[in-house]
Short mmCIF file of C-alpha atoms (C1' of nucleotides) in Angstrom, two decimals:
data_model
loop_
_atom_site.label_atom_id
_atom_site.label_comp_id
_atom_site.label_asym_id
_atom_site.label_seq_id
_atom_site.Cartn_x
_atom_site.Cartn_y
_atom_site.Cartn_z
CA UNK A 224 0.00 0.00 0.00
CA UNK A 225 1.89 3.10 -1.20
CA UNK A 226 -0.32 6.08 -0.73
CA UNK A 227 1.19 7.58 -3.59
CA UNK A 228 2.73 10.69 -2.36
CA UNK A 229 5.61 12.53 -4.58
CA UNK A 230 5.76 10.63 -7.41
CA UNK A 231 9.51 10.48 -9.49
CA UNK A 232 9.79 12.32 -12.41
CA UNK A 233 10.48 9.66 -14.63
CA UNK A 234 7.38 7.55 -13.57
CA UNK A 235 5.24 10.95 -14.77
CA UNK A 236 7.17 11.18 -17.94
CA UNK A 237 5.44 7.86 -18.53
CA UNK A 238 2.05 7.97 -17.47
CA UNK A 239 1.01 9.62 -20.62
CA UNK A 240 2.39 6.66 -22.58
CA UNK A 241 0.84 4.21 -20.32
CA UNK A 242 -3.07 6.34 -20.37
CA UNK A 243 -2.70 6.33 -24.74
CA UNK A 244 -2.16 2.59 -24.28
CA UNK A 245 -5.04 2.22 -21.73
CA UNK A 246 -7.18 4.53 -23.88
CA UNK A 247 -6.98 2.17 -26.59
CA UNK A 248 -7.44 -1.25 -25.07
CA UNK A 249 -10.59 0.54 -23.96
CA UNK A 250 -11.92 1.71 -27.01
CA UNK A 251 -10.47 -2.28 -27.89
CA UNK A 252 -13.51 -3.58 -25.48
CA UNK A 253 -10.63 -4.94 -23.44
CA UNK A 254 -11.83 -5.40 -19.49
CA UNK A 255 -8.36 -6.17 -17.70
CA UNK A 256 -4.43 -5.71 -18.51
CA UNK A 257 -1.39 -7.42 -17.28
CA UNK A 258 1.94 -5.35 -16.54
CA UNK A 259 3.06 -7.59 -19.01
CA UNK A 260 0.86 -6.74 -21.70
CA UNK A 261 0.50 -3.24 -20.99
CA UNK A 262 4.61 -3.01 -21.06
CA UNK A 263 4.42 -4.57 -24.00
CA UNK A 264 2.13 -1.89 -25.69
CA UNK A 265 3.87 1.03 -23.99
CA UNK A 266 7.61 -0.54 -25.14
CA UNK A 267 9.18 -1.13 -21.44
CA UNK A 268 9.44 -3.86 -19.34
CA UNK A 269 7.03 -5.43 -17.10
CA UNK A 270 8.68 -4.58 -13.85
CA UNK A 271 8.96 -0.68 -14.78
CA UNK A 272 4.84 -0.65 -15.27
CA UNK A 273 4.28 -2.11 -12.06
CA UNK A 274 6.79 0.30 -9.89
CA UNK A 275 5.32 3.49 -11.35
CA UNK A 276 1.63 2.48 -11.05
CA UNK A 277 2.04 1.04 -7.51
CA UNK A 278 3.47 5.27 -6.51
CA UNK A 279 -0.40 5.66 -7.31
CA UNK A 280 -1.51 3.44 -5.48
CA UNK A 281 -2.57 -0.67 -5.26
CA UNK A 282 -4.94 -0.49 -8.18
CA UNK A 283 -4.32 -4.05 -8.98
CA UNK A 284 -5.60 -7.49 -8.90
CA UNK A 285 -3.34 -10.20 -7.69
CA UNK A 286 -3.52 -13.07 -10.31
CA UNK A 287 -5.33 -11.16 -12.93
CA UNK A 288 -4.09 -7.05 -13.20
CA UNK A 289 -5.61 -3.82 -13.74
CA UNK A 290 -8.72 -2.99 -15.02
CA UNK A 291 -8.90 -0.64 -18.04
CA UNK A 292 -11.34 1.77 -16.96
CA UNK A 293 -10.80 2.51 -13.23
CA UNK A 294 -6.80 2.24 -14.22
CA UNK A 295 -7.25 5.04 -16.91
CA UNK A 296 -9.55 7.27 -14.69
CA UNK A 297 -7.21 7.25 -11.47
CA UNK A 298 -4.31 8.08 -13.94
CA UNK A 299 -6.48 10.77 -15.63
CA UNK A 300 -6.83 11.97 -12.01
CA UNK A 301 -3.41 12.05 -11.15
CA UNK A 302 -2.21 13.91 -14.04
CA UNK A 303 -5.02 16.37 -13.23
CA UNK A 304 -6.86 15.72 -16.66
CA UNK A 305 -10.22 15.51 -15.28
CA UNK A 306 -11.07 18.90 -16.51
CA UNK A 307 -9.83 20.83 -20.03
CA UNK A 308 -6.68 22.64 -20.13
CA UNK A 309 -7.35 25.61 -23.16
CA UNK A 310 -4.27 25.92 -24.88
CA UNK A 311 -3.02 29.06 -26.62
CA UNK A 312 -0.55 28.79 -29.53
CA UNK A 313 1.36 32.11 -29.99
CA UNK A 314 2.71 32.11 -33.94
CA UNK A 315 1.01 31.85 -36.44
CA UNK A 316 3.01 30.45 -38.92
CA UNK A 317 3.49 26.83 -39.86
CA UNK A 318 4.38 25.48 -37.24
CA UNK A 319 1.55 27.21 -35.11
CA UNK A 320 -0.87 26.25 -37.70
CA UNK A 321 0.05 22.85 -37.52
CA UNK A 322 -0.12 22.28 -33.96
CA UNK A 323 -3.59 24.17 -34.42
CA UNK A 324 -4.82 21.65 -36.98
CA UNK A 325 -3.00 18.83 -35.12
CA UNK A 326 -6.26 16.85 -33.71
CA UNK A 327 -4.60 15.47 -31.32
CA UNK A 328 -4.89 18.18 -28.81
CA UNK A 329 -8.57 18.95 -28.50
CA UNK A 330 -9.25 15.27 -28.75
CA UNK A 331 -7.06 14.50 -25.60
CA UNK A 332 -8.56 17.76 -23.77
CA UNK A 333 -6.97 20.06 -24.80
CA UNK A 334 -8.70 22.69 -26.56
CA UNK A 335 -6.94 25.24 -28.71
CA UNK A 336 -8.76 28.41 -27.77
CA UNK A 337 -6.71 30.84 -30.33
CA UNK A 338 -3.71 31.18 -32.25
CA UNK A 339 -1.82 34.72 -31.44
CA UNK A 340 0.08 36.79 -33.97
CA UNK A 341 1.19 39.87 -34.56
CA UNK A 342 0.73 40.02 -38.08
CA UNK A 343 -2.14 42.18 -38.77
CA UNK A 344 -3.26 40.11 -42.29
CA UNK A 345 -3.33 37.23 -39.80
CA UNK A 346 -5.47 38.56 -36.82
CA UNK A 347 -8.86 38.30 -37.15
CA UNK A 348 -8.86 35.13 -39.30
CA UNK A 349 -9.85 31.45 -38.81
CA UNK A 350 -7.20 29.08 -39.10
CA UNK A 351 -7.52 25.32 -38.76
CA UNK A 352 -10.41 26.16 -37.00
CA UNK A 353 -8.99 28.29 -34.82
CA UNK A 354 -9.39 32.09 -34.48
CA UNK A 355 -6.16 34.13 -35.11
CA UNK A 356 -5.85 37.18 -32.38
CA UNK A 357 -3.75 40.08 -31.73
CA UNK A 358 -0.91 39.83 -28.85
CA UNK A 359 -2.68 42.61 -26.92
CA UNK A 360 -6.10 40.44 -26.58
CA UNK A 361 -3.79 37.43 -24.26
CA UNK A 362 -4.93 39.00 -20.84
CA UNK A 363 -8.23 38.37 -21.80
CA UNK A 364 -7.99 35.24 -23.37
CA UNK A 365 -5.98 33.43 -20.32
CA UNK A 366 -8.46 35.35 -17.70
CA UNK A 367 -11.10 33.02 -18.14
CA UNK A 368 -8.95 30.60 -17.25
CA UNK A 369 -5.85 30.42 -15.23
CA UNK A 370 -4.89 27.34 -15.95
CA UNK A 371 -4.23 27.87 -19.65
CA UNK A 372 -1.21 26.53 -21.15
CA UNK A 373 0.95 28.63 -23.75
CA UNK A 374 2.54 27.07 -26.37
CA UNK A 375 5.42 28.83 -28.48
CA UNK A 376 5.85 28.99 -31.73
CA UNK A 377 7.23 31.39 -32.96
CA UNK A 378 11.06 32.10 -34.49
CA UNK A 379 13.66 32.02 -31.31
CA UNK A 380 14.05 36.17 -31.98
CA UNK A 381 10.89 37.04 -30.16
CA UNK A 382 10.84 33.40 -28.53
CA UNK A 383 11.52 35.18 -24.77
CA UNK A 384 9.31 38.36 -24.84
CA UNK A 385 6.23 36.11 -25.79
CA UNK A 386 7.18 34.10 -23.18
CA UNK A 387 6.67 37.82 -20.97
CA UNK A 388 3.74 38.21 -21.68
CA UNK A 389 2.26 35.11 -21.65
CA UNK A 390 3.24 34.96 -18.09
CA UNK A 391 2.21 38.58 -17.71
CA UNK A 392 -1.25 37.58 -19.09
CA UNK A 393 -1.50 35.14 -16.24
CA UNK A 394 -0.03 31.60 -17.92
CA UNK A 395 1.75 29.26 -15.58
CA UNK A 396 2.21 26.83 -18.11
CA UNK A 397 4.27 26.90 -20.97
CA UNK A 398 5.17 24.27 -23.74
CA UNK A 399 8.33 25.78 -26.13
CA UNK A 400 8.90 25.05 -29.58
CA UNK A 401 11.76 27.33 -29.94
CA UNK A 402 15.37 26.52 -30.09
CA UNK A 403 16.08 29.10 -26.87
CA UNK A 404 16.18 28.48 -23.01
CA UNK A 405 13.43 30.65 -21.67
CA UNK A 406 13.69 32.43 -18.37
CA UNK A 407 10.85 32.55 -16.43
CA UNK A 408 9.47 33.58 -13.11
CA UNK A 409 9.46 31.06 -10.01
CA UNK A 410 6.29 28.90 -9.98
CA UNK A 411 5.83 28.51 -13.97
CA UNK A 412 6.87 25.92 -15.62
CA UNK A 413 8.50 24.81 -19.30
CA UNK A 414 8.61 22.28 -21.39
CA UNK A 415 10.74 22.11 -24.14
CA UNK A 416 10.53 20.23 -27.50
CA UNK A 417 13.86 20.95 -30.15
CA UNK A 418 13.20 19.29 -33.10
CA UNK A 419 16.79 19.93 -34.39
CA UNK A 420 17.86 18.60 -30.98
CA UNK A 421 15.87 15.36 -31.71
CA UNK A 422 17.72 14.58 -34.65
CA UNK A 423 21.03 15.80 -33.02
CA UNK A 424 20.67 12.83 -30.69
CA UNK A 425 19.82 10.44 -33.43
CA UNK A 426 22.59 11.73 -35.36
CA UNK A 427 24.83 10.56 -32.58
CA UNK A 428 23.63 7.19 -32.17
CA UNK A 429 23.50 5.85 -35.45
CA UNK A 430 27.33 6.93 -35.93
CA UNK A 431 28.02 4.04 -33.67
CA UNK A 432 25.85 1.40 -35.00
CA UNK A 433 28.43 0.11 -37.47
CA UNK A 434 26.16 -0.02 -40.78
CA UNK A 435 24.34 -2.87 -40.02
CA UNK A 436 23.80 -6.14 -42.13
CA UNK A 437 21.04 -5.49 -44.65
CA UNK A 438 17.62 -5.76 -43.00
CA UNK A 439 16.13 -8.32 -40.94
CA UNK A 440 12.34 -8.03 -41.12
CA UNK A 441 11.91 -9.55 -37.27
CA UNK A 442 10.40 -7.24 -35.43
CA UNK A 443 12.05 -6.28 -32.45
CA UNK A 444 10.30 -3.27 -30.93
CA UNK A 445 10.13 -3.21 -27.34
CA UNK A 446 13.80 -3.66 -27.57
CA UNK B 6 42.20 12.84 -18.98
CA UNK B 7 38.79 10.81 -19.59
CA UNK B 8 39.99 9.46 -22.97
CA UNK B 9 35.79 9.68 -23.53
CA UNK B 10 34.67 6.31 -24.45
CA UNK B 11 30.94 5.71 -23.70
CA UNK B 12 29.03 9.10 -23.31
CA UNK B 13 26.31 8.78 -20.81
CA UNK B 14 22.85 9.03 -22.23
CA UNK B 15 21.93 12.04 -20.34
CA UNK B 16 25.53 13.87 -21.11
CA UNK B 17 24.38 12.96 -25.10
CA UNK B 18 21.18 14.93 -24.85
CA UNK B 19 22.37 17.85 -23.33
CA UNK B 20 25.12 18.03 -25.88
CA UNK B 21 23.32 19.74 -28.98
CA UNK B 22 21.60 22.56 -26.02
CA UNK B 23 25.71 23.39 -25.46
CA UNK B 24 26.41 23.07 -28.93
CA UNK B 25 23.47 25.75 -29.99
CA UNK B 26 25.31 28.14 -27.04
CA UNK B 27 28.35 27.59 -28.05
CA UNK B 28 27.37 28.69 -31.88
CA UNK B 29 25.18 31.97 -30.76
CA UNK B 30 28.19 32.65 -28.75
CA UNK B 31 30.85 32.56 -31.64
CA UNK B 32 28.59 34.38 -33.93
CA UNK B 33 28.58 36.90 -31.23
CA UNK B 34 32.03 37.17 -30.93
CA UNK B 35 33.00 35.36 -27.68
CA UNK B 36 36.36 33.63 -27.78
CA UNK B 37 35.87 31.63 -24.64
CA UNK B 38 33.53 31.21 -22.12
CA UNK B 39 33.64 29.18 -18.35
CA UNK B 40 31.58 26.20 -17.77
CA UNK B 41 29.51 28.94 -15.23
CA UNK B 42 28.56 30.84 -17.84
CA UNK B 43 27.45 28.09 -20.78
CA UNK B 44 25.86 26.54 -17.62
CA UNK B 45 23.82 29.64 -17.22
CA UNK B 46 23.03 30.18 -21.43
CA UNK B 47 22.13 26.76 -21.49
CA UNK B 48 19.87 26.42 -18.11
CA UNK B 49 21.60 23.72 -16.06
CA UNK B 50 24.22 24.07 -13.47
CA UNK B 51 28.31 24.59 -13.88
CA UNK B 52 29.18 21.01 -12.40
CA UNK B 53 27.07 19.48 -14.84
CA UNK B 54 28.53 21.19 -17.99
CA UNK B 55 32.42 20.47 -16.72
CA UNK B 56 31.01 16.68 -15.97
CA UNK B 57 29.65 16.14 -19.39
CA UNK B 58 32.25 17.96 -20.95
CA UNK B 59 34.87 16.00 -19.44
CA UNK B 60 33.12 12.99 -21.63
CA UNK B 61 34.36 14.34 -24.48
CA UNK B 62 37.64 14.84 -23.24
CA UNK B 63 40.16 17.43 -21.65
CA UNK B 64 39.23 20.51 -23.55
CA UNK B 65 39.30 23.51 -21.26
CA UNK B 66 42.48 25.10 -19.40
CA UNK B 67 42.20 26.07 -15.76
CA UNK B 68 41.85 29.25 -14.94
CA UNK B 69 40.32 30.35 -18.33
CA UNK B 70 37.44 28.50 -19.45
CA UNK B 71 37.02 26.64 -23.20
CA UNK B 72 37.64 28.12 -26.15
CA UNK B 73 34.16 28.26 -28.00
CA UNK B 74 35.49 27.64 -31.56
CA UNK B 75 37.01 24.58 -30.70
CA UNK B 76 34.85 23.10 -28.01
CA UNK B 77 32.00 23.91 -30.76
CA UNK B 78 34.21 21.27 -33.25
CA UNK B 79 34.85 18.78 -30.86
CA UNK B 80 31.15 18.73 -30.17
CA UNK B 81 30.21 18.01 -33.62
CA UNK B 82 32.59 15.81 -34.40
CA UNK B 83 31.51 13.49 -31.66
CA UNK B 84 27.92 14.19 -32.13
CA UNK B 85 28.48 13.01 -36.03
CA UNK B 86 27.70 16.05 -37.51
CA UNK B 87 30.94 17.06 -39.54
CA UNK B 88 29.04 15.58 -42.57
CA UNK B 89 25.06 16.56 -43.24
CA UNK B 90 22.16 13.92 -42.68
CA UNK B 91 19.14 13.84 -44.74
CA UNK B 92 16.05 13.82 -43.99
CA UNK B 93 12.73 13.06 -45.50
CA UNK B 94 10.25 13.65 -43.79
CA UNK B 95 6.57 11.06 -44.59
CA UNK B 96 3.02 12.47 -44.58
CA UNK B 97 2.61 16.18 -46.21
CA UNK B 98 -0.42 17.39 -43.72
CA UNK B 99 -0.21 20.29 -41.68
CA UNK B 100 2.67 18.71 -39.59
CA UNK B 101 4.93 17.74 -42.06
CA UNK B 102 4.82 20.87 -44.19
CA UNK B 103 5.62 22.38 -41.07
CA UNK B 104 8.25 20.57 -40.72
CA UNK B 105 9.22 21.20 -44.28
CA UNK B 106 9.26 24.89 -43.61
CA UNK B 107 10.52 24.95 -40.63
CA UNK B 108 14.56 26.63 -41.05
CA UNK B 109 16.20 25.26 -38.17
CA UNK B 110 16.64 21.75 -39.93
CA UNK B 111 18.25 22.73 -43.21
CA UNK B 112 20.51 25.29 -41.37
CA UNK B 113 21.70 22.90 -38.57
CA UNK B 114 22.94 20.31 -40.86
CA UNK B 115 19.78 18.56 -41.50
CA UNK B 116 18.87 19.26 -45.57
CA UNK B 117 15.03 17.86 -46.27
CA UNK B 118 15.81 15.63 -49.24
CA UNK B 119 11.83 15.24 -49.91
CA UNK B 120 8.68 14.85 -48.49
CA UNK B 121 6.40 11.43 -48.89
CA UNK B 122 2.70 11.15 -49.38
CA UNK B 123 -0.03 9.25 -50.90
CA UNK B 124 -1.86 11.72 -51.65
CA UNK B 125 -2.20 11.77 -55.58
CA UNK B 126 -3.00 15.61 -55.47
CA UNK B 127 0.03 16.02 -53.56
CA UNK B 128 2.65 13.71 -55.10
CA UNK B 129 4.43 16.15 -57.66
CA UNK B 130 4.28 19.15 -55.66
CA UNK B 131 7.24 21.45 -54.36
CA UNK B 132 5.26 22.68 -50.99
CA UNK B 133 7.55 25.32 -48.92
CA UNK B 134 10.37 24.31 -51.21
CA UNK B 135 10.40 20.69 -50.94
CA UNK B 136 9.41 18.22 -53.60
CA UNK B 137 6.28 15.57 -52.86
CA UNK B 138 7.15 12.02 -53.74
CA UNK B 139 5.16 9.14 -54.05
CA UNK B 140 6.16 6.33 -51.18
CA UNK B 141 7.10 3.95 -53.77
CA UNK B 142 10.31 6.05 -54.49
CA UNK B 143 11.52 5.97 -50.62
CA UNK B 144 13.99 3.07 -51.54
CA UNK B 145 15.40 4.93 -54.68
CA UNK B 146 15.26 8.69 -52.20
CA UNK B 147 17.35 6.88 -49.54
CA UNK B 148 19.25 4.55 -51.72
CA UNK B 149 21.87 7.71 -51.78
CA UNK B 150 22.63 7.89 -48.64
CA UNK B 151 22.16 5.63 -46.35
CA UNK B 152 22.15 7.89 -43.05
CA UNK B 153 19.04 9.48 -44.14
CA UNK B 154 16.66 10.19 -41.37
CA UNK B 155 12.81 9.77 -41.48
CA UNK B 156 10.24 11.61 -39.79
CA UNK B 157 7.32 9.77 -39.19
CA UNK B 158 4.27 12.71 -39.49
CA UNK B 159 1.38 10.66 -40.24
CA UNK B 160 -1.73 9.75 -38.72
CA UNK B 161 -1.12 7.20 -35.92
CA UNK B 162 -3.49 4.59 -38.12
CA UNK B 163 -0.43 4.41 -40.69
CA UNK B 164 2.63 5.27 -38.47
CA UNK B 165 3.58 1.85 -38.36
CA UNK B 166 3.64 1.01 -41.96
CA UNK B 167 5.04 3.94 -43.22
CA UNK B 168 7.82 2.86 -40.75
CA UNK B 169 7.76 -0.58 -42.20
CA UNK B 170 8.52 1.14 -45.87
CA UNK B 171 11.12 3.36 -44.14
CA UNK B 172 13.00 0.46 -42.89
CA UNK B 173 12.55 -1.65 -45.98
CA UNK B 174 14.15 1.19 -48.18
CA UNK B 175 17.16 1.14 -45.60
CA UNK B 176 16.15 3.90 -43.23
CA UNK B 177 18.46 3.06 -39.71
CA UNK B 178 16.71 6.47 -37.82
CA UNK B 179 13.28 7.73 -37.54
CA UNK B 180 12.25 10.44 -35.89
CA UNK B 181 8.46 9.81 -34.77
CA UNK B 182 5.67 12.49 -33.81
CA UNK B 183 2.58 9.97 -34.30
CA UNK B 184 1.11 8.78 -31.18
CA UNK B 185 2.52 4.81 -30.93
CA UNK B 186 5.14 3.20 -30.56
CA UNK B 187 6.59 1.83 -33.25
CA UNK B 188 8.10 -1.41 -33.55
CA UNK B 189 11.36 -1.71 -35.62
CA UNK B 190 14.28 -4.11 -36.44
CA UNK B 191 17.43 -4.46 -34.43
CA UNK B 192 19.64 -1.69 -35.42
CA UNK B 193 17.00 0.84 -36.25
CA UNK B 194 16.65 3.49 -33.62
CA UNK B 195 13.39 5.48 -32.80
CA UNK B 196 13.24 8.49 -30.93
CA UNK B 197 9.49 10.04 -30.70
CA UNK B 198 8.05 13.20 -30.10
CA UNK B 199 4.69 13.29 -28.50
CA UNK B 200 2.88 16.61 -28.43
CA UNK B 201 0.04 15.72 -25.90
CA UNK B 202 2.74 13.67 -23.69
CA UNK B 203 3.94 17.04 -23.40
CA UNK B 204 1.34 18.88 -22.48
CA UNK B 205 -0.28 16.41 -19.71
CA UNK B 206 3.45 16.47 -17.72
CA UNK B 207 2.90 20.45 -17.85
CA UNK B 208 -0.33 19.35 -16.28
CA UNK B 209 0.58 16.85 -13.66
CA UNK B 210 3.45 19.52 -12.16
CA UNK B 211 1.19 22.41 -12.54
CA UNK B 212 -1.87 21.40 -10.32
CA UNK B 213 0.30 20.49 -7.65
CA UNK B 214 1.60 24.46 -7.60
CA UNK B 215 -1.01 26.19 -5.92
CA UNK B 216 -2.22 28.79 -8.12
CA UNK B 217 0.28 31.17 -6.66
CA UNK B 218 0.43 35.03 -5.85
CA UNK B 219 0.15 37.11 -8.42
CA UNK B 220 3.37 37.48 -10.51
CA UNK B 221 6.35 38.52 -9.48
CA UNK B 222 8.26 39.94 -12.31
CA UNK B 223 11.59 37.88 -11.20
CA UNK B 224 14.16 36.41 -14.09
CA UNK B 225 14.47 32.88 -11.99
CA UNK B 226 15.33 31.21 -15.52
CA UNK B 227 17.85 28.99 -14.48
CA UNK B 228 15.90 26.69 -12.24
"C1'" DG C 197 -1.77 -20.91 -11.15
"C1'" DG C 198 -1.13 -16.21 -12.20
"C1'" DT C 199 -0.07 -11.55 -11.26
"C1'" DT C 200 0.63 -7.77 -8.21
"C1'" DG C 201 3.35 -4.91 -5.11
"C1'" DT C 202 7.69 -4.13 -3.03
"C1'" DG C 203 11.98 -4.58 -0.49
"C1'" DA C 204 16.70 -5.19 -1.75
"C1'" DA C 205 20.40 -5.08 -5.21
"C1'" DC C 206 22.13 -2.64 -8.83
"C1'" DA C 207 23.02 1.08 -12.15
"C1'" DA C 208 22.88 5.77 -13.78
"C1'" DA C 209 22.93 10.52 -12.99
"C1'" DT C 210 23.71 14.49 -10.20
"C1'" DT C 211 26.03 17.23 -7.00
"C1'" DC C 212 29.78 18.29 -3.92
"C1'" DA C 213 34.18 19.73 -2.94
"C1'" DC C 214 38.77 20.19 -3.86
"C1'" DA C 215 43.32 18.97 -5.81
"C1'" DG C 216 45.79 20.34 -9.78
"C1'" DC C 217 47.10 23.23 -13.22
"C1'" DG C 218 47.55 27.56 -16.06
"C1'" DC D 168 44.00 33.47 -8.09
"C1'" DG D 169 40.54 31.25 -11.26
"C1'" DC D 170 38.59 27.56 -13.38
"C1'" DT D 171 38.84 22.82 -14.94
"C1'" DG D 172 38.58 17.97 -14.23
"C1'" DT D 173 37.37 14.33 -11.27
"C1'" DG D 174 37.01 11.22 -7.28
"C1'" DA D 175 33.66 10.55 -3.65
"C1'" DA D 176 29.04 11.14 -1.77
"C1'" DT D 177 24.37 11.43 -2.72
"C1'" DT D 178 20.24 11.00 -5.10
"C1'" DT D 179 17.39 9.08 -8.55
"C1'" DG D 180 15.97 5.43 -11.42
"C1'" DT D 181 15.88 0.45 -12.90
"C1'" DT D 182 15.77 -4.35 -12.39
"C1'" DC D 183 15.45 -8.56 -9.74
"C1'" DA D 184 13.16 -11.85 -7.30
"C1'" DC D 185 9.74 -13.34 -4.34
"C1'" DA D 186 6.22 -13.16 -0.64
"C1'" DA D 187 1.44 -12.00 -0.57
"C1'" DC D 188 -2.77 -12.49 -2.39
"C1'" DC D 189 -6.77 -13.52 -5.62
#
DNA sequence: GGTTGTGAACAAATTCACAGCG
DNA sequence: CGCTGTGAATTTGTTCACAACC
């Protein structure tokens, strides 16, 4: 019985992985899950799934596992997803249109309130769906609601003062796209995604891997 | 004098954050700089930075700092980027053009060779200056070089196959923003980028932080 | 029998603190 | 004196292996 008090970084970093998986065993008509299985689906080992759910607590069934549903909503609880988190996305340009477009947001609760750009032949349009706005309206967009998260978008130039006034607006939250470290006040928090930084990485590791024999079609995966 | 075999995996994905520092610093003018100070342009602490640096080998001098030019080569050459990668990227929606567009890949080494899709209305194309090709000419796109990268920016339905047909043409990285997790041969490595992963760890660590008092206009940064 | 939940063993990563060198 | 490079200490994360339980 762990009461599930501060739970390790890593395990987070997971959960989302493991709640996709559970989402679509679900939708699968799927009842129950083994660690195994569900390590299987997520890609890590058996032992790993059972550690990070027991920090949230003894949700399992000795001799047959978790179920789906009740699984899925305690996780949903514990990442606090049991109510929408609006999401603004300052730039407007591709990569803000994308991630506008991008379905995968709304669908997993979080709704794209607005785009934000400074270009005036931009403002005022609908984009993907999604209404374009001028910089100055972000106080009242993130009033509503003060748990909105702001994503950036924009070239790494301007990458910091959005990130001003974002916070300034109110945002606590804020996922960044840009290729800069943002400073930011005590109490909100970053993410960062570098997609040249991605590759970077990959760059490094294939170096070693000597060239390889031509393809073996097993499939190894979960490796 | 850590003759730097075996970079630790954390060490290898801070690397390219230095290595972006390092090259806004030279184009700035700086000549060397002290593991305090990239600590502080690239958000993580000084020990850190002389730690992970130390992988690489003895490049500093005591009582002076590193020399960014050089420290800058060193980096790349161990990261594997003296000589370009391409990179094509599969599935020309919204993500992928914005991919496509997107500068920092081109300029940081990483030339888009071509985009893939399906699509009959697309194939044929040049969309934000890169040509659409049908899938059937992956093998004869990577058959040039064979430490071409793919990005995976499909729907999640397909992710897997289109990996399949990246592999089968000789593809050894892939770079994946769909929502699974892709299974793959021995060999083939997989990094993935998951929007909404992102944005429910913002979630988790913001709920727990109260709400706060109202902003306090405090560069912390560096956290 | 099958599978969880967890202590204990192990491994990786971070941080400290300082000797060594320029 | 200043700053690097690194052993040692500490913390964090992973894996093992098995008792507890259904």
């Amino acid at each position: 019985m762990a009461p599930a008090r501060r739970i390790p970084e890593a395990t987070v970093a997971r959960l989302p992985v493991y709640l996709r998986v559970l989402a679509e065993e679900a939708a699968a008509g799927v009842i129950t899950i083994s660690s195994e299985r569900l390590a299987e689906l997520a890609g890590v080992n058996a032992a790993k799934v059972r550690k990070d759910l027991s920090h949230l607590g003894s949700y399992g069934t000795r001799g047959v596992g978790y179920t789906v549903d009740y699984l899925a909503y305690q996780m949903s609880r514990e990442l606090g997803l049991t109510e929408a988190r609006p999401v603004v996305i300052v730039g407007a340009g591709n990569l803000g249109q994308a991630l506008a477009n991008y379905g995968g947001f709304s669908s997993r609760g979080f709704p794209v309130l607005a785009m934000v750009d400074s270009d005036p032949d931009k403002v005022g349009r609908v984009i993907g769906g999604v209404p374009v706005r001028h910089p100055d309206d972000l106080p009242d967009l993130v009033a509503d609601s003060p748990n909105t998260i702001g994503v950036v978008a924009t070239p790494a130039a301007v990458a910091q003062s959005v990130a001003d006034r974002l916070v300034d607006a109110g945002v606590r939250s804020i996922l960044n796209f840009a290729p800069v470290v943002l400073a930011v006040p005590d109490g909100v928090l970053v993410r960062k995604v570098d997609l040249a930084t991605e590759l970077q990485i990959l760059s490094f590791y294939q170096q070693r891997t000597p060239a390889g024999r031509r393809r073996s079609r097993a499939r190894a995966g979960v490796a």
